[in-house]
């Protein structure tokens, strides 16, 4: 995957000059990062925005405490899934009424996969890739138990376009791979799916807020994504789903809950789907969690998106260059070409788990994905060039000194 040669590591003086000239530097003040920590895991759980605690407290104390049940109307709790969806639409190149915040990414995958299959009578295949994020694979495996004759076919991402045939109802892929960081071109793959009459379902969990995503320009059909990664919505934040306007009234969710009903407060015995994106709602929205997600989305207000995405790539380049100049022998897994990657960088290392734990003990937080991948995410809103330079130097030092080789760094918790 390595297409561009490694460059020499820049000096710390050069790094300080980059930070001094960074137009996004003020955004860091919108995050409550602990002192002494360099946080390279915003691709897994975004950092806490300064505004979140007050927003959640207001929702709990004023809206819930004083407003009680009246807040469904007076605070427009009932409109929150569409209101927040419209905000996320701005980050993924969708129209405001094409995105809904609801449920988890897993549940949204299930809803849109099933909806796509029902809309494609005569086609029985879901095409995906081996090594896709596990929940994406598990959701389609679960669906296959329920839908007679549904076939799951897998092709490596390099071969995915050639694997689309006339039996494929839906192609389901994660745009930026959670482990390798490899990025697929949204428009090219979507066009290839359409050329064979298939629908395209994208998981944008590692894309939104980190790289430019333009679903409408790409002719996108369906997409889902997490609220807790680059969108900074907090642990377990509600997820989002996107359905292109032209498909909304053709598709039917398999989870026909009352919140997707045309008139939920008529309390009809029979389900009648709401018009538009609202039909993809299911149960009562998690209002306190939505308040936290709303505060997370505030961190993108007034941010120049072009500068944001360019900084993410520059931080990743810097990390790669400094680590490789350290001559540690670990192998870059992520494409070197910024156009082919998201905003995280992975290195393969057999001792990766212990190395990451050792780095965490030094205040550099990355993560590990079995069997041997060390992952480092570059959230451009709150990282400085100096952070990334120091983190890369720390990684090099940990590898050269074998500081990772202690029993304490080899103990695995439930979450890695
Ligand atoms: C690509 C991808 N999809 C889905 C998920 C998880 O979705 P859920 O919100 O259902 O836990 C993750 C979690 O890391 C992910 O990386």
Short mmCIF file of C-alpha atoms and ligand atoms in Angstrom, two decimals:
data_model
loop_
_atom_site.label_atom_id
_atom_site.label_comp_id
_atom_site.label_asym_id
_atom_site.label_seq_id
_atom_site.Cartn_x
_atom_site.Cartn_y
_atom_site.Cartn_z
CA UNK A 1 0.00 0.00 0.00
CA UNK A 2 3.01 2.31 0.43
CA UNK A 3 2.99 4.62 -2.58
CA UNK A 4 4.97 7.70 -1.48
CA UNK A 5 8.48 7.40 0.03
CA UNK A 6 9.08 8.37 3.67
CA UNK A 7 10.45 11.88 4.28
CA UNK A 8 13.02 13.12 6.79
CA UNK A 9 11.66 13.96 10.26
CA UNK A 10 11.24 17.71 10.82
CA UNK A 11 12.93 19.54 13.71
CA UNK A 12 11.03 20.65 16.81
CA UNK A 13 11.60 24.29 15.77
CA UNK A 14 9.81 23.60 12.51
CA UNK A 15 6.98 21.95 14.46
CA UNK A 16 6.58 24.95 16.74
CA UNK A 17 6.36 27.19 13.67
CA UNK A 18 3.58 24.98 12.28
CA UNK A 19 1.62 25.31 15.53
CA UNK A 20 2.15 29.08 15.60
CA UNK A 21 0.70 29.33 12.08
CA UNK A 22 -2.18 26.85 12.64
CA UNK A 23 -5.53 28.60 11.99
CA UNK A 24 -7.28 25.82 13.94
CA UNK A 25 -5.20 26.23 17.09
CA UNK A 26 -8.00 28.08 18.98
CA UNK A 27 -10.30 25.02 18.63
CA UNK A 28 -8.26 23.13 21.22
CA UNK A 29 -9.64 25.43 23.93
CA UNK A 30 -13.06 23.86 23.28
CA UNK A 31 -11.88 20.55 24.76
CA UNK A 32 -11.28 19.57 28.38
CA UNK A 33 -8.21 17.38 27.89
CA UNK A 34 -6.32 16.39 31.04
CA UNK A 35 -2.92 18.07 31.41
CA UNK A 36 0.05 15.99 30.32
CA UNK A 37 -2.01 13.78 28.02
CA UNK A 38 -1.55 13.48 24.26
CA UNK A 39 -4.79 11.97 23.07
CA UNK A 40 -4.47 9.93 19.88
CA UNK A 41 -7.71 7.99 20.28
CA UNK A 42 -10.29 10.48 19.06
CA UNK A 43 -10.97 8.03 16.24
CA UNK A 44 -12.41 5.69 18.87
CA UNK A 45 -13.81 8.02 21.54
CA UNK A 46 -13.63 11.76 20.89
CA UNK A 47 -12.33 14.00 23.69
CA UNK A 48 -14.74 15.73 26.07
CA UNK A 49 -15.83 19.15 24.80
CA UNK A 50 -15.79 21.93 27.39
CA UNK A 51 -19.46 22.67 26.72
CA UNK A 52 -20.79 19.14 27.23
CA UNK A 53 -21.16 19.08 31.01
CA UNK A 54 -23.18 22.33 31.08
CA UNK A 55 -25.35 21.21 28.15
CA UNK A 56 -26.15 17.89 29.76
CA UNK A 57 -26.74 19.57 33.14
CA UNK A 58 -29.17 22.01 31.51
CA UNK A 59 -31.04 19.19 29.81
CA UNK A 60 -31.28 17.28 33.07
CA UNK A 61 -31.95 20.09 35.53
CA UNK A 62 -33.96 22.66 33.58
CA UNK A 63 -35.54 20.72 30.76
CA UNK A 64 -36.19 17.48 32.64
CA UNK A 65 -36.21 18.75 36.24
CA UNK A 66 -38.41 21.81 35.72
CA UNK A 67 -39.97 21.22 32.34
CA UNK A 68 -40.78 17.57 33.07
CA UNK A 69 -42.76 15.85 30.36
CA UNK A 70 -43.69 19.20 28.79
CA UNK A 71 -40.15 19.44 27.46
CA UNK A 72 -40.99 16.98 24.71
CA UNK A 73 -42.73 19.98 23.17
CA UNK A 74 -41.33 23.07 24.90
CA UNK A 75 -37.66 22.04 24.51
CA UNK A 76 -38.47 20.23 21.26
CA UNK A 77 -37.00 16.97 22.50
CA UNK A 78 -39.16 15.25 19.93
CA UNK A 79 -37.39 17.12 17.13
CA UNK A 80 -33.86 16.33 18.36
CA UNK A 81 -33.16 13.29 16.11
CA UNK A 82 -33.88 15.34 12.98
CA UNK A 83 -32.33 18.54 14.33
CA UNK A 84 -29.04 16.80 15.10
CA UNK A 85 -29.30 14.83 11.88
CA UNK A 86 -29.38 18.12 9.97
CA UNK A 87 -26.19 19.19 11.77
CA UNK A 88 -24.40 15.95 10.87
CA UNK A 89 -25.64 16.30 7.28
CA UNK A 90 -23.33 19.30 6.98
CA UNK A 91 -20.36 17.06 7.77
CA UNK A 92 -21.18 14.31 5.29
CA UNK A 93 -22.38 16.26 2.27
CA UNK A 94 -26.06 15.44 2.70
CA UNK A 95 -29.20 17.60 2.70
CA UNK A 96 -30.53 18.46 6.18
CA UNK A 97 -33.57 16.20 5.77
CA UNK A 98 -31.54 13.16 4.71
CA UNK A 99 -29.97 12.35 8.08
CA UNK A 100 -31.51 11.11 11.32
CA UNK A 101 -29.80 10.53 14.66
CA UNK A 102 -31.02 7.28 16.18
CA UNK A 103 -30.01 4.07 17.89
CA UNK A 104 -26.49 2.65 17.52
CA UNK A 105 -24.50 2.18 14.34
CA UNK A 106 -25.15 -1.57 14.58
CA UNK A 107 -28.93 -1.11 14.72
CA UNK A 108 -28.88 1.44 11.93
CA UNK A 109 -26.88 -0.97 9.76
CA UNK A 110 -29.53 -3.59 10.35
CA UNK A 111 -32.36 -1.23 9.49
CA UNK A 112 -30.79 0.03 6.26
CA UNK A 113 -29.51 -3.37 5.14
CA UNK A 114 -32.94 -4.92 5.54
CA UNK A 115 -34.61 -1.92 3.90
CA UNK A 116 -32.24 -2.18 0.93
CA UNK A 117 -32.84 -5.92 0.53
CA UNK A 118 -36.62 -5.49 0.67
CA UNK A 119 -36.35 -2.80 -2.00
CA UNK A 120 -34.39 -5.06 -4.37
CA UNK A 121 -36.67 -8.04 -5.09
CA UNK A 122 -34.94 -10.70 -7.15
CA UNK A 123 -31.50 -9.87 -5.79
CA UNK A 124 -30.28 -11.99 -2.88
CA UNK A 125 -26.66 -11.01 -2.22
CA UNK A 126 -25.08 -8.62 0.25
CA UNK A 127 -21.52 -7.87 -0.85
CA UNK A 128 -18.99 -6.79 1.74
CA UNK A 129 -15.32 -7.29 2.55
CA UNK A 130 -13.55 -9.72 4.85
CA UNK A 131 -12.19 -7.85 7.86
CA UNK A 132 -14.92 -5.21 7.76
CA UNK A 133 -15.71 -3.89 11.25
CA UNK A 134 -17.12 -6.94 13.09
CA UNK A 135 -20.51 -5.46 13.89
CA UNK A 136 -21.10 -4.73 10.20
CA UNK A 137 -20.45 -8.39 9.40
CA UNK A 138 -22.42 -9.67 12.39
CA UNK A 139 -25.49 -7.59 11.54
CA UNK A 140 -25.67 -9.02 8.03
CA UNK A 141 -25.02 -12.53 9.37
CA UNK A 142 -27.92 -12.07 11.78
CA UNK A 143 -30.14 -10.80 9.00
CA UNK A 144 -29.26 -13.80 6.84
CA UNK A 145 -30.76 -16.07 9.51
CA UNK A 146 -34.05 -14.27 9.10
CA UNK A 147 -34.21 -13.74 5.33
CA UNK A 148 -34.53 -17.00 3.38
CA UNK A 149 -32.00 -17.27 0.58
CA UNK A 150 -29.96 -14.22 1.56
CA UNK A 151 -26.33 -14.71 0.53
CA UNK A 152 -23.32 -12.92 1.98
CA UNK A 153 -20.39 -12.56 -0.36
CA UNK A 154 -17.02 -11.06 0.53
CA UNK A 155 -14.32 -9.60 -1.70
CA UNK A 156 -11.14 -7.76 -0.74
CA UNK A 157 -11.55 -4.02 -1.11
CA UNK A 158 -9.12 -3.91 -4.04
CA UNK A 159 -11.38 -6.36 -5.88
CA UNK A 160 -14.74 -5.14 -4.64
CA UNK A 161 -15.83 -3.36 -7.82
CA UNK A 162 -15.27 -6.42 -10.00
CA UNK A 163 -17.21 -8.53 -7.52
CA UNK A 164 -20.46 -6.57 -7.95
CA UNK A 165 -22.82 -8.61 -10.11
CA UNK A 166 -26.50 -8.61 -10.95
CA UNK A 167 -27.45 -10.57 -7.84
CA UNK A 168 -26.05 -7.96 -5.46
CA UNK A 169 -28.85 -6.11 -3.69
CA UNK A 170 -26.55 -3.98 -1.59
CA UNK A 171 -22.82 -3.36 -1.26
CA UNK A 172 -21.91 -2.66 2.37
CA UNK A 173 -18.49 -1.16 3.11
CA UNK A 174 -16.75 0.99 5.68
CA UNK A 175 -15.19 3.90 3.83
CA UNK A 176 -12.15 4.26 6.10
CA UNK A 177 -11.09 0.86 7.40
CA UNK A 178 -11.02 0.79 11.19
CA UNK A 179 -7.74 -1.10 11.34
CA UNK A 180 -5.69 -0.12 8.32
CA UNK A 181 -7.04 3.42 7.86
CA UNK A 182 -7.36 2.72 4.12
CA UNK A 183 -9.93 4.98 2.46
CA UNK A 184 -12.18 3.94 -0.40
CA UNK A 185 -13.35 6.52 -2.91
CA UNK A 186 -17.00 7.15 -2.18
CA UNK A 187 -17.97 8.24 -5.68
CA UNK A 188 -16.11 5.50 -7.57
CA UNK A 189 -17.48 2.58 -5.56
CA UNK A 190 -20.99 4.06 -5.41
CA UNK A 191 -21.02 4.50 -9.20
CA UNK A 192 -19.83 0.91 -9.69
CA UNK A 193 -22.64 -0.39 -7.46
CA UNK A 194 -25.20 1.66 -9.36
CA UNK A 195 -23.86 0.45 -12.70
CA UNK A 196 -24.86 -3.10 -11.68
CA UNK A 197 -28.18 -2.01 -10.15
CA UNK A 198 -27.03 -2.44 -6.54
CA UNK A 199 -27.59 -0.04 -3.67
CA UNK A 200 -24.58 1.23 -1.73
CA UNK A 201 -24.46 1.32 2.09
CA UNK A 202 -21.49 3.14 3.60
CA UNK A 203 -20.30 3.00 7.20
CA UNK A 204 -18.79 6.46 7.73
CA UNK A 205 -17.77 5.92 11.37
CA UNK A 206 -14.10 6.72 10.68
CA UNK A 207 -14.81 9.37 8.05
CA UNK A 208 -17.26 11.98 9.37
CA UNK A 209 -15.52 14.89 11.03
CA UNK A 210 -12.10 13.65 9.90
CA UNK A 211 -12.09 13.75 6.10
CA UNK A 212 -14.21 15.45 3.44
CA UNK A 213 -17.31 13.34 2.77
CA UNK A 214 -19.76 14.33 0.07
CA UNK A 215 -22.54 11.79 -0.14
CA UNK A 216 -24.75 13.80 -2.45
CA UNK A 217 -22.02 14.47 -4.97
CA UNK A 218 -21.08 10.79 -4.86
CA UNK A 219 -24.70 9.81 -5.59
CA UNK A 220 -24.87 8.11 -2.16
CA UNK A 221 -27.82 5.89 -1.29
CA UNK A 222 -27.44 4.88 2.35
CA UNK A 223 -24.96 5.48 5.16
CA UNK A 224 -24.51 5.09 8.88
CA UNK A 225 -21.92 6.22 11.42
CA UNK A 226 -20.98 6.61 15.05
CA UNK A 227 -21.57 9.73 17.12
CA UNK A 228 -18.79 9.09 19.61
CA UNK A 229 -15.66 9.16 17.45
CA UNK A 230 -14.62 12.34 15.63
CA UNK A 231 -18.05 13.87 16.35
CA UNK A 232 -17.21 14.01 20.07
CA UNK A 233 -20.67 12.93 21.24
CA UNK A 234 -19.49 10.96 24.29
CA UNK A 235 -19.25 7.25 25.13
CA UNK A 236 -22.07 5.31 23.48
CA UNK A 237 -23.45 8.46 21.82
CA UNK A 238 -26.40 7.89 19.50
CA UNK A 239 -25.47 7.09 15.91
CA UNK A 240 -26.80 8.51 12.64
CA UNK A 241 -28.22 7.17 9.42
CA UNK A 242 -28.48 8.74 5.98
CA UNK A 243 -31.04 7.86 3.33
CA UNK A 244 -30.96 9.77 0.03
CA UNK A 245 -34.12 11.78 -0.46
CA UNK A 246 -34.99 9.90 -3.66
CA UNK A 247 -35.08 6.60 -1.72
CA UNK A 248 -36.75 7.61 1.51
CA UNK A 249 -40.34 6.87 0.60
CA UNK A 250 -39.38 3.68 -1.30
CA UNK A 251 -37.64 2.07 1.67
CA UNK A 252 -39.21 0.48 4.68
CA UNK A 253 -37.45 -0.07 8.00
CA UNK A 254 -37.74 -3.61 9.45
CA UNK A 255 -37.88 -2.09 12.94
CA UNK A 256 -41.24 -0.43 12.57
CA UNK A 257 -41.32 1.39 15.89
CA UNK A 258 -43.81 4.02 16.93
CA UNK A 259 -41.27 6.83 16.53
CA UNK A 260 -41.16 6.10 12.81
CA UNK A 261 -44.96 6.13 12.52
CA UNK A 262 -46.69 8.83 10.53
CA UNK A 263 -48.78 9.85 13.57
CA UNK A 264 -47.31 8.29 16.74
CA UNK A 265 -49.75 10.09 19.01
CA UNK A 266 -52.79 8.74 17.21
CA UNK A 267 -51.88 5.39 18.82
CA UNK A 268 -53.19 3.42 15.84
CA UNK A 269 -52.95 -0.37 16.03
CA UNK A 270 -51.49 -0.47 12.54
CA UNK A 271 -48.12 0.78 11.43
CA UNK A 272 -48.02 3.52 8.83
CA UNK A 273 -44.55 4.87 8.04
CA UNK A 274 -43.86 8.56 8.42
CA UNK A 275 -42.90 10.44 5.28
CA UNK A 276 -39.22 11.13 4.71
CA UNK A 277 -36.29 10.39 6.99
CA UNK A 278 -38.48 10.24 10.14
CA UNK A 279 -39.64 6.73 9.19
CA UNK A 280 -36.22 5.36 10.07
CA UNK A 281 -36.69 6.23 13.74
CA UNK A 282 -37.75 3.42 16.04
CA UNK A 283 -38.12 3.97 19.80
CA UNK A 284 -38.00 6.99 22.10
CA UNK A 285 -34.80 9.00 21.52
CA UNK A 286 -32.19 9.14 24.32
CA UNK A 287 -32.51 12.83 25.12
CA UNK A 288 -29.67 13.19 27.63
CA UNK A 289 -27.26 11.44 25.26
CA UNK A 290 -28.51 13.61 22.39
CA UNK A 291 -27.70 16.71 24.43
CA UNK A 292 -24.09 15.51 24.76
CA UNK A 293 -23.91 14.78 21.03
CA UNK A 294 -25.27 18.26 20.28
CA UNK A 295 -22.46 19.76 22.37
CA UNK A 296 -19.98 17.55 20.49
CA UNK A 297 -21.24 18.90 17.17
CA UNK A 298 -20.81 22.47 18.46
CA UNK A 299 -17.05 21.90 18.28
CA UNK A 300 -17.32 22.02 14.47
CA UNK A 301 -19.10 25.39 14.44
CA UNK A 302 -17.15 28.05 12.56
CA UNK A 303 -14.38 25.61 11.67
CA UNK A 304 -12.93 25.86 8.17
CA UNK A 305 -13.47 22.31 6.90
CA UNK A 306 -10.76 22.46 4.27
CA UNK A 307 -8.21 23.52 6.89
CA UNK A 308 -9.55 20.85 9.29
CA UNK A 309 -9.11 17.95 6.91
CA UNK A 310 -5.75 19.21 5.66
CA UNK A 311 -4.49 19.40 9.23
CA UNK A 312 -5.58 15.83 9.95
CA UNK A 313 -3.54 14.63 6.99
CA UNK A 314 -0.56 16.80 7.92
CA UNK A 315 -0.58 15.41 11.48
CA UNK A 316 -0.71 11.86 10.15
CA UNK A 317 2.16 12.58 7.72
CA UNK A 318 4.20 14.05 10.55
CA UNK A 319 3.63 11.03 12.76
CA UNK A 320 4.63 8.62 10.00
CA UNK A 321 7.77 10.60 9.15
CA UNK A 322 9.01 10.90 12.73
CA UNK A 323 8.31 7.26 13.56
CA UNK A 324 10.00 6.01 10.40
CA UNK A 325 13.01 8.27 10.89
CA UNK A 326 13.39 6.51 14.27
CA UNK A 327 14.25 3.31 12.44
CA UNK A 328 12.36 0.99 14.75
CA UNK A 329 11.51 -1.63 12.17
CA UNK A 330 7.74 -1.52 12.73
CA UNK A 331 5.71 -1.70 9.54
CA UNK A 332 3.34 1.01 8.36
CA UNK A 333 -0.06 -0.55 7.66
CA UNK A 334 -1.81 2.63 6.53
CA UNK A 335 -1.39 4.03 3.01
CA UNK A 336 1.25 6.73 2.82
CA UNK A 337 -0.79 8.66 0.27
CA UNK A 338 -3.18 11.01 2.17
CA UNK A 339 -5.81 10.61 -0.55
CA UNK A 340 -6.01 6.92 0.32
CA UNK A 341 -6.36 7.14 4.06
CA UNK A 342 -8.56 8.55 6.81
CA UNK A 343 -7.22 10.41 9.83
CA UNK A 344 -5.68 7.51 11.73
CA UNK A 345 -2.40 5.70 11.22
CA UNK A 346 -1.60 2.11 12.10
CA UNK A 347 1.66 0.27 12.53
CA UNK A 348 1.99 -3.50 12.81
CA UNK A 349 4.04 -4.73 15.75
CA UNK A 350 3.94 -8.13 17.43
CA UNK A 351 4.37 -6.50 20.84
CA UNK A 352 1.84 -3.80 19.94
CA UNK A 353 -0.43 -4.32 22.92
CA UNK A 354 2.38 -3.84 25.46
CA UNK A 355 3.86 -0.95 23.47
CA UNK A 356 0.52 0.90 23.51
CA UNK A 357 0.11 0.27 27.24
CA UNK A 358 3.61 1.61 27.88
CA UNK A 359 2.81 4.72 25.84
CA UNK A 360 -0.42 5.22 27.79
CA UNK A 361 1.61 5.09 31.02
CA UNK A 362 3.64 7.97 29.55
CA UNK A 363 0.51 9.98 28.74
CA UNK A 364 0.32 9.13 25.03
CA UNK A 365 -3.03 7.46 24.43
CA UNK A 366 -3.46 5.33 21.33
CA UNK A 367 -5.07 1.92 21.04
CA UNK A 368 -4.48 -1.63 19.88
CA UNK A 369 -6.49 -3.84 17.58
CA UNK A 370 -5.80 -7.57 17.58
CA UNK A 371 -3.76 -9.30 16.46
CA UNK A 372 -0.92 -6.78 16.03
CA UNK A 373 -2.12 -3.31 15.06
CA UNK A 374 -1.23 -0.15 16.99
CA UNK A 375 -3.63 2.64 16.03
CA UNK A 376 -3.10 6.36 16.43
CA UNK A 377 -5.87 8.83 15.58
CA UNK A 378 -5.33 12.46 14.66
CA UNK A 379 -8.33 14.56 15.57
CA UNK A 380 -7.38 17.91 14.06
CA UNK A 381 -9.59 19.96 16.37
CA UNK A 382 -7.57 19.34 19.51
CA UNK A 383 -4.13 18.07 18.56
CA UNK A 384 -1.08 20.23 17.98
CA UNK A 385 1.85 19.42 15.73
CA UNK A 386 4.01 19.38 18.86
CA UNK A 387 1.70 16.77 20.44
CA UNK A 388 2.16 14.52 17.45
CA UNK A 389 5.92 15.07 17.31
CA UNK A 390 6.28 14.17 21.01
CA UNK A 391 4.00 11.15 20.64
CA UNK A 392 6.03 9.82 17.73
CA UNK A 393 9.29 10.35 19.64
CA UNK A 394 7.77 8.51 22.61
CA UNK A 395 6.85 5.57 20.40
CA UNK A 396 10.36 5.41 18.98
CA UNK A 397 11.85 5.58 22.47
CA UNK A 398 9.57 2.85 23.86
CA UNK A 399 10.55 0.55 21.00
CA UNK A 400 14.30 1.23 21.15
CA UNK A 401 14.52 0.92 24.95
CA UNK A 402 12.08 -2.02 25.13
CA UNK A 403 10.37 -0.11 27.94
CA UNK A 404 7.21 -2.01 26.98
CA UNK A 405 8.73 -5.31 28.18
CA UNK A 406 7.20 -5.35 31.65
CA UNK A 407 4.45 -7.63 32.95
CA UNK A 408 2.23 -4.66 33.83
CA UNK A 409 2.02 -3.66 30.16
CA UNK A 410 0.89 -7.13 29.09
CA UNK A 411 -2.24 -7.36 31.23
CA UNK A 412 -5.31 -7.06 29.05
CA UNK A 413 -8.55 -5.49 30.27
CA UNK A 414 -11.92 -6.23 28.68
CA UNK A 415 -11.48 -3.28 26.34
CA UNK A 416 -8.28 -2.85 24.32
C1 LIG B 1 -16.62 1.08 11.45
C2 LIG B 1 -17.40 0.89 12.70
N1 LIG B 1 -18.72 0.60 12.62
C3 LIG B 1 -19.46 0.41 13.73
C4 LIG B 1 -18.91 0.52 14.98
C5 LIG B 1 -19.69 0.26 16.25
O1 LIG B 1 -20.98 0.66 16.20
P1 LIG B 1 -21.91 0.71 17.49
O2 LIG B 1 -22.26 2.17 17.67
O3 LIG B 1 -23.11 -0.08 17.15
O4 LIG B 1 -21.18 0.16 18.65
C6 LIG B 1 -17.56 0.85 15.11
C7 LIG B 1 -16.96 0.98 16.45
O5 LIG B 1 -15.81 1.22 16.66
C8 LIG B 1 -16.79 1.03 13.93
O6 LIG B 1 -15.48 1.30 14.02
#
